[in-house]
Short mmCIF file of C-alpha atoms and ligand atoms in Angstrom, two decimals:
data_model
loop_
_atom_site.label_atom_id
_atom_site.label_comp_id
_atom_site.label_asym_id
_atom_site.label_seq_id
_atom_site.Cartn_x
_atom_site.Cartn_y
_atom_site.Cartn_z
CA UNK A 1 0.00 0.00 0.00
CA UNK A 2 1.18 3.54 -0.68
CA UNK A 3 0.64 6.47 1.23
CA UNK A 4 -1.74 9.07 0.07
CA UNK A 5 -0.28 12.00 -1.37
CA UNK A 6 -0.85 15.16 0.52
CA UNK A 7 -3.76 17.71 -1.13
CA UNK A 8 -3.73 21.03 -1.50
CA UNK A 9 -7.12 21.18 -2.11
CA UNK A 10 -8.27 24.85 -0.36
CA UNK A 11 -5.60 24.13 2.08
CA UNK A 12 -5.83 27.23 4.98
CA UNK A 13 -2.35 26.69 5.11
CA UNK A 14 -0.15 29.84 3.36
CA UNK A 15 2.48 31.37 3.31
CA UNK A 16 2.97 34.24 4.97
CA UNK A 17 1.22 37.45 4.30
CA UNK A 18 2.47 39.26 1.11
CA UNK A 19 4.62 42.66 1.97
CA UNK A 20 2.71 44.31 -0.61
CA UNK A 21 0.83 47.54 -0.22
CA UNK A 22 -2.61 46.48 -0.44
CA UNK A 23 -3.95 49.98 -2.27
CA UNK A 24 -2.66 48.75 -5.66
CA UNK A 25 -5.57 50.72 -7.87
CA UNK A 26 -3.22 53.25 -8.82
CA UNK A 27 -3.95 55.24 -12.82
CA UNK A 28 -0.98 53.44 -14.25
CA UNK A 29 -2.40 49.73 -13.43
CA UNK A 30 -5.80 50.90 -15.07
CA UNK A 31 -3.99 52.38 -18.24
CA UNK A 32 -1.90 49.16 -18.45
CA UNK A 33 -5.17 46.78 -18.43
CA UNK A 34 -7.09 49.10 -20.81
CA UNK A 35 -3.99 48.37 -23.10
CA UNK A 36 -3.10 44.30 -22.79
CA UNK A 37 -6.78 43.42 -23.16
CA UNK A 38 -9.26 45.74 -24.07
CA UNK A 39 -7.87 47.36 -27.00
CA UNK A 40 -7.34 43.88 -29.12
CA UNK A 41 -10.43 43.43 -28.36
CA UNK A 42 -12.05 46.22 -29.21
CA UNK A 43 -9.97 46.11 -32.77
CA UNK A 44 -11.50 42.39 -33.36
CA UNK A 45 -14.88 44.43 -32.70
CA UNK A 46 -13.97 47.48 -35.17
CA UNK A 47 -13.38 44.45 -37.76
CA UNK A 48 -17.14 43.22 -37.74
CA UNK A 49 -18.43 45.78 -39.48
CA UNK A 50 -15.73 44.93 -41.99
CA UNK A 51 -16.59 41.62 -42.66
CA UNK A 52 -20.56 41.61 -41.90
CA UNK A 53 -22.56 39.63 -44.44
CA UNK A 54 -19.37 38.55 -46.95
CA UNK A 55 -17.03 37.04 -44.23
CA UNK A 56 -19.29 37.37 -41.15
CA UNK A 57 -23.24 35.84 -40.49
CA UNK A 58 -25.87 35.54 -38.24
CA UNK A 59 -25.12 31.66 -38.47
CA UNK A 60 -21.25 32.21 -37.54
CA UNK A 61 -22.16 34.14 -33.95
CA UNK A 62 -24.74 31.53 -33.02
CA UNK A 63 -22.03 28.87 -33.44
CA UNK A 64 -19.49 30.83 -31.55
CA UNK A 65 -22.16 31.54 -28.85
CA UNK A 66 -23.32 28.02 -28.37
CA UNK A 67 -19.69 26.64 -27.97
CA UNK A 68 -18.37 29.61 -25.58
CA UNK A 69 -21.59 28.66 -23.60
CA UNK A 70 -20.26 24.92 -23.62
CA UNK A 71 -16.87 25.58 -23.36
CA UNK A 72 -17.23 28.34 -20.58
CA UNK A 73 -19.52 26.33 -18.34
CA UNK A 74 -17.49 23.58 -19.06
CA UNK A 75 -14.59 25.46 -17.02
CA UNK A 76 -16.34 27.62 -14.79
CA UNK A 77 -18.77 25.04 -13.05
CA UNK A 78 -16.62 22.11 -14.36
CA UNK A 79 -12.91 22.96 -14.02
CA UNK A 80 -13.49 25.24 -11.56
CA UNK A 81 -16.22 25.30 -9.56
CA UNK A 82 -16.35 20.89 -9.06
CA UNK A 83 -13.18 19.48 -9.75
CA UNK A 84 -11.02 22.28 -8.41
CA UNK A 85 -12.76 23.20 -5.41
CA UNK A 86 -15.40 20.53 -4.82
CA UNK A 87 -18.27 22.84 -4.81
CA UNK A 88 -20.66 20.25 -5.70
CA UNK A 89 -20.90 16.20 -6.35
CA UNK A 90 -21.65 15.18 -9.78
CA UNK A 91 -23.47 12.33 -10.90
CA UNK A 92 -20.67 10.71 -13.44
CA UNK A 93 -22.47 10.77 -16.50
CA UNK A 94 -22.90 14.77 -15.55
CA UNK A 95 -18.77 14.50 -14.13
CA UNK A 96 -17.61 13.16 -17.54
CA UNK A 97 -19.55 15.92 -19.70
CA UNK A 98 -18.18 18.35 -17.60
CA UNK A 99 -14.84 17.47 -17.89
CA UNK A 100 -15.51 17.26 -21.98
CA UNK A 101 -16.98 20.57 -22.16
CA UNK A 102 -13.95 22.25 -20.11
CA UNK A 103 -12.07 20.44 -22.50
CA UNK A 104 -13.38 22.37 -25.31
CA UNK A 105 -11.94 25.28 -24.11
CA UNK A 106 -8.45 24.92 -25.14
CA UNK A 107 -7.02 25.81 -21.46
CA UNK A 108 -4.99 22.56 -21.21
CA UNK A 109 -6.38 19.32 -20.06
CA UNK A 110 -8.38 19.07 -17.09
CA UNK A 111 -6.08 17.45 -14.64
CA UNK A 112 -3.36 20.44 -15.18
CA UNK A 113 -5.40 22.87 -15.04
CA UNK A 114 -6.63 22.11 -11.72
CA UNK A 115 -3.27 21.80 -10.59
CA UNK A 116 -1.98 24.59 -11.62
CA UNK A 117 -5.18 26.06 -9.93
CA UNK A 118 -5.07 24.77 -6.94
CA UNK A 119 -1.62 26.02 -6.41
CA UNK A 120 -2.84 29.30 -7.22
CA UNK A 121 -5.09 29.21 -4.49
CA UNK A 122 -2.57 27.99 -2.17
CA UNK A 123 0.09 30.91 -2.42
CA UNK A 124 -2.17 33.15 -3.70
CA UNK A 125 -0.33 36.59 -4.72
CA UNK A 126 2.47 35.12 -3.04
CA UNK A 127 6.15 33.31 -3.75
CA UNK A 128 4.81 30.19 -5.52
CA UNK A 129 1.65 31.43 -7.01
CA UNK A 130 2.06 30.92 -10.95
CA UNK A 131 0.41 33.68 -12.13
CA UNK A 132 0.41 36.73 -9.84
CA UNK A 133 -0.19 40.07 -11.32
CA UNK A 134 2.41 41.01 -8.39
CA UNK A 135 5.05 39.06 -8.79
CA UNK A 136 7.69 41.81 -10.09
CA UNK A 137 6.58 44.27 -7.45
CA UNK A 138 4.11 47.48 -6.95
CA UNK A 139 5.24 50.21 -8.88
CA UNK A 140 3.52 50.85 -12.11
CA UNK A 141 6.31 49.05 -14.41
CA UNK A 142 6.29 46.09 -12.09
CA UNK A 143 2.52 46.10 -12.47
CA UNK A 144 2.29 46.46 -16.11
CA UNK A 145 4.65 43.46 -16.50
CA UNK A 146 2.90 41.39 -13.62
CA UNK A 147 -0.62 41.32 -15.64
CA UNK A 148 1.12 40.69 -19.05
CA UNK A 149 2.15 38.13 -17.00
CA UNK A 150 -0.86 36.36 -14.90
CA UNK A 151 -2.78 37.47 -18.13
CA UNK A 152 -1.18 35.11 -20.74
CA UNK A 153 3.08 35.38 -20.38
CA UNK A 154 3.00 32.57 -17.13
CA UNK A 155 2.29 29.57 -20.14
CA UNK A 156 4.64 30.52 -22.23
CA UNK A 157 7.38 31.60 -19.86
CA UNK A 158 7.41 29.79 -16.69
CA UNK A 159 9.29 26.69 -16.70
CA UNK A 160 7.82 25.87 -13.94
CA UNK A 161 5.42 22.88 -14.07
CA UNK A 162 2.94 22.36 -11.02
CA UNK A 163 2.87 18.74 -10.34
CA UNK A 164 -0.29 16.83 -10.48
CA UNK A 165 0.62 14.24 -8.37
CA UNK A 166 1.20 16.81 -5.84
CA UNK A 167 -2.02 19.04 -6.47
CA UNK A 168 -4.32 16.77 -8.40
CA UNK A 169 -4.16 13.14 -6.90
CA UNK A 170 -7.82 12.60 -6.51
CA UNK A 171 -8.48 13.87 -10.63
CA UNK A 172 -5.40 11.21 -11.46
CA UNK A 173 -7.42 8.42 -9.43
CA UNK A 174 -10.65 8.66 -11.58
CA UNK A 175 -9.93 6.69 -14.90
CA UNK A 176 -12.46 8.53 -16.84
CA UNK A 177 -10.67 12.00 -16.31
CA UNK A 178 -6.80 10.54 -17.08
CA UNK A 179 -8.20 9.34 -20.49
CA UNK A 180 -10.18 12.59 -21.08
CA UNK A 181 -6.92 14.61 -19.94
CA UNK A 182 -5.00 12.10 -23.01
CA UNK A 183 -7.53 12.83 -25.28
CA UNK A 184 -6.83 16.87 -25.24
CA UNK A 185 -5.20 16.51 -28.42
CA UNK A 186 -8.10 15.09 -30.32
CA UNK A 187 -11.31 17.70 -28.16
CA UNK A 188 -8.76 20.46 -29.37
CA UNK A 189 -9.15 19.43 -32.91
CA UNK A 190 -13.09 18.80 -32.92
CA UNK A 191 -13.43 22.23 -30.85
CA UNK A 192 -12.32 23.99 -33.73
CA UNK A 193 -13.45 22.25 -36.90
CA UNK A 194 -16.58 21.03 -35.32
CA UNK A 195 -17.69 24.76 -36.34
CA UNK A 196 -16.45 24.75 -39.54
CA UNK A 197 -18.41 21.19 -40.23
CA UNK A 198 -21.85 22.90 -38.91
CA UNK A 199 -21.30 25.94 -40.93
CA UNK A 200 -20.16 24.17 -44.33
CA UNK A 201 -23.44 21.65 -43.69
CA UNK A 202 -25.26 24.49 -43.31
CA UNK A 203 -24.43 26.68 -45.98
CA UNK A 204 -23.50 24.06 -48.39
CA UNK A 205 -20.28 25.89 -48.95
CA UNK A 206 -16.62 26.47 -48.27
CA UNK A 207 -16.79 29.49 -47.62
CA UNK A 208 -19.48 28.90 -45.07
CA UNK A 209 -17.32 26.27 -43.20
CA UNK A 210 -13.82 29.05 -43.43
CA UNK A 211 -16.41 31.78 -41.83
CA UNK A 212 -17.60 29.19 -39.30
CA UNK A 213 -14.56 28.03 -37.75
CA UNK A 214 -12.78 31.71 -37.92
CA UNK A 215 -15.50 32.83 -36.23
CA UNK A 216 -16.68 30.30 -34.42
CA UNK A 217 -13.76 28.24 -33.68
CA UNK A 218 -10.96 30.82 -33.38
CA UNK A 219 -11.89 34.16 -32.55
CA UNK A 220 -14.43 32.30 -30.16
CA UNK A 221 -11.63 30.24 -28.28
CA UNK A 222 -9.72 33.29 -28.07
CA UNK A 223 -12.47 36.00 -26.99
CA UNK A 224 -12.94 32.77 -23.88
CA UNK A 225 -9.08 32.85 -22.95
CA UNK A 226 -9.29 36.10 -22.66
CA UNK A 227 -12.11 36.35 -20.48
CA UNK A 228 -10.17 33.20 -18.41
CA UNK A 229 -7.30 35.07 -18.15
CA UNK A 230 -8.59 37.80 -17.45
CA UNK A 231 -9.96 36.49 -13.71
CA UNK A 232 -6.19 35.66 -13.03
CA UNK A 233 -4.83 38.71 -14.11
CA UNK A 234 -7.53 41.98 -13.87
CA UNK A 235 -9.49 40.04 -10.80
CA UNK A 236 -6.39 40.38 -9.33
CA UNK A 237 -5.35 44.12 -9.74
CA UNK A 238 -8.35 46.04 -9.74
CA UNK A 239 -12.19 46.15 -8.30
CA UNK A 240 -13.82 46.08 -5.51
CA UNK A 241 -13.01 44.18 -1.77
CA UNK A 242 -15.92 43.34 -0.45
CA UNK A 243 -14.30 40.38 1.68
CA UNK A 244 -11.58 40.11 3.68
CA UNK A 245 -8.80 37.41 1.88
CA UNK A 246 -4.78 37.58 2.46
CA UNK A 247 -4.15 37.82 -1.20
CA UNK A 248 -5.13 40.47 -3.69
CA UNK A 249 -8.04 39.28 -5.27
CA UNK A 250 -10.80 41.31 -6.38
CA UNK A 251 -14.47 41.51 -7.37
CA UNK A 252 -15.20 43.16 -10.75
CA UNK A 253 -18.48 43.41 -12.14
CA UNK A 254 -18.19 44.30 -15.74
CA UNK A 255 -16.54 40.81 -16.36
CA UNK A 256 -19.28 38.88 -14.50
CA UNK A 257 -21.58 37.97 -17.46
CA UNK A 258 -18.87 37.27 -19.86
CA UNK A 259 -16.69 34.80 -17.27
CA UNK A 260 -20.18 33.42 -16.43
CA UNK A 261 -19.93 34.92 -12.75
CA UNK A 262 -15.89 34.30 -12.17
CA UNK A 263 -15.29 37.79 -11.81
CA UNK A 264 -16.64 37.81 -8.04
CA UNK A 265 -12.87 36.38 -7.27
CA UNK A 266 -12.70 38.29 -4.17
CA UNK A 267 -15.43 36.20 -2.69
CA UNK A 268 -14.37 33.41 -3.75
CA UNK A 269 -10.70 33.64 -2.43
CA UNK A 270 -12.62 34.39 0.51
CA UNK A 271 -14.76 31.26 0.28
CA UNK A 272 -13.03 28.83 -2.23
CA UNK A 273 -15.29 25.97 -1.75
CA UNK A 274 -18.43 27.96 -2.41
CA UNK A 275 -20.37 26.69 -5.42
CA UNK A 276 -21.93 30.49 -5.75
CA UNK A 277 -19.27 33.22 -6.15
CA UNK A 278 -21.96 36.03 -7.04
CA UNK A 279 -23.24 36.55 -3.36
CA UNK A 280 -23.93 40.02 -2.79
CA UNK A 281 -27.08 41.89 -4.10
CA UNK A 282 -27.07 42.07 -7.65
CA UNK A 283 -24.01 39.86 -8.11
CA UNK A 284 -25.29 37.98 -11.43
CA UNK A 285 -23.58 34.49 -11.07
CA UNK A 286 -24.87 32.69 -14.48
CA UNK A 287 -22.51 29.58 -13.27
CA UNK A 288 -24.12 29.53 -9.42
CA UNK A 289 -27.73 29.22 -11.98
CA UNK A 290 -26.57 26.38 -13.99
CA UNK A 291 -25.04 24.51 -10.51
CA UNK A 292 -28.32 25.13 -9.15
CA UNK A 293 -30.63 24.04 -12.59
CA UNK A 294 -28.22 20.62 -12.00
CA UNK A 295 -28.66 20.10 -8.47
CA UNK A 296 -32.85 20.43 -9.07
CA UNK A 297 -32.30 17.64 -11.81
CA UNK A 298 -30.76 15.54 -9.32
CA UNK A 299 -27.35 15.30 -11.06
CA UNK A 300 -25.47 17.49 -8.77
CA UNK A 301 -25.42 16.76 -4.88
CA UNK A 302 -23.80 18.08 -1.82
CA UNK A 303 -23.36 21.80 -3.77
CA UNK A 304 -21.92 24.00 -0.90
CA UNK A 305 -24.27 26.99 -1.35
CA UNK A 306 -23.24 29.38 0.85
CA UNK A 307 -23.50 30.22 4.13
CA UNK A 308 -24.55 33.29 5.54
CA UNK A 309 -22.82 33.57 9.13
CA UNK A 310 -19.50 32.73 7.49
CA UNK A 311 -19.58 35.24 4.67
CA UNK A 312 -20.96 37.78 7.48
CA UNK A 313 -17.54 36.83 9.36
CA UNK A 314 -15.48 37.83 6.26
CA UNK A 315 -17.33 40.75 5.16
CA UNK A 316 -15.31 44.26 4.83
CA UNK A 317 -17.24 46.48 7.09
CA UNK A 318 -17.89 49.68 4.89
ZN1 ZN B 401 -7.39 33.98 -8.02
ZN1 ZN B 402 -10.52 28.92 -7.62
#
């Protein structure tokens, strides 16, 4: 018999608190986010007029809008929200979808990415954490560099790798999820021509199937990393504090309906096992509805909802 492995699975255990200053709003961090990640994005938007109706259709948005639903919920409640933190049970049949749909994403296979997750919740912000806005330092240049880096730069930089025996030993237990995690390779490929086959049938063209998977399959994939990076890199520098947490995460509600309610990261750094991270008045938390949809259809169990004395324990007093 071997020993178990030790988790890190929302361990309280961390390191000590950050030296940082924790009033890191200043002008210079908003500038620097406006320029990594809204102003591609707001080019791909100035190109839609561009294209509409010769390299752009109705038919290519609602094919990148159904699979950035799949693919989104497939990492927010299934990535995330279950196999990270444990929010909730699922059923298998619901466990294996989930871990599919995540999949579909094209944010690595499941069992690394909840690794590499799970250490970020464990030295959050601090020595360790792979993708800290703050890991150069506080002054503006340190800043702008950090979210380059916890925005995109940590993947294709770090040489560190988290290990998943280490972080993930439960995912590497569960047969089903090691052969999804080997199949990446082959739910990368049908992510992105599974557009261009819907679009082609559809059309009964070509150029229906190249519109369909640029749309649909590219810019789609990347408008969703974006959005996923953008939780570890702008939910970490700027918003608001409405709970008290050791690290520097942050709520921020213009990203809430695009990352499907993952913007509310200061609560849930505050409360990492909760299955709703939208908790406050008007927090919309689109993941929290689908957890909840799954729990009525009896496929999801146990789903942590959460839990009023303990959030009024870690509320900022305003
Ligand atoms: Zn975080
Ligand atoms: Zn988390």
């Amino acid at each position: 018999m071997t020993t178990a492995p030790e988790t890190a699975l929302d361990s309280t255990k961390r390191t000590p608190e950050p030296e940082l200053d924790p009033e890191g709003q200043s002008l210079g961090n908003r500038i620097t986010v406006f320029f990594f990640v809204l102003v591609p994005l707001l080019a791909l938007i100035a190109a839609v007029p561009f294209a509409w109706g010769w390299g752009l259709t109705w038919l290519d948005i609602a094919i990148g809008a159904v699979f950035y639903v799949i693919g989104g919920l497939g990492i927010t409640v299934g990535f995330h929200r279950h196999f990270t933190h444990g929010s909730f049970k699922a059923k298998r049949p619901l466990r294996i979808a989930l871990a599919i749909a995540g999949s579909l994403a094209i944010e690595g296979g499941v069992i690394k990415w909840v690794a590499d997750h799970r250490r970020h919740h464990k030295y959050a912000d601090a020595e360790g954490d792979p993708h800290s806005p703050w890991r150069f330092g506080d002054d503006w240049r340190s800043v702008a560099k950090g979210l380059f880096y916890a925005h995109m730069a940590w993947m294709f930089l770090s040489e560190e790798k988290t290990s998943p025996k280490r972080f993930a030993p439960d995912l590497l237990k569960d047969k089903d999820l090691v052969k999804i995690d080997r199949w990446f390779g082959a739910i990368v490929l049908f992510s992105l021509l599974a557009p261009a086959v819907i679009g082609g049938l559809i059309t009964m063209s070509w150029w229906g199937a190249f519109t369909a998977f640029f749309w649909g399959g590219l810019v789609r994939v990347a408008l969703l990393h974006h959005v996923t990076w953008s939780v570890n890199s702008i939910c970490h520098t700027i918003g608001e504090e409405n709970f008290e947490v050791r690290d520097r995460s942050r709520n921020v509600w213009w990203l809430a309906i695009p990352s499907f309610g993952e913007s509310w990261h200061n609560l849930h750094h505050a409360d990492p096992t909760c299955a709703r991270h939208g908790v406050l008045k008007g927090q919309i938390d689109i993941s929290a509805r689908v957890i909840w949809a799954f729990e009525k259809l009896g496929w999801a169990t146990k789903v942590r909802w959460p839990n009023a004395e303990r959030l009024a324990a870690k509320r900022v007093s305003v």
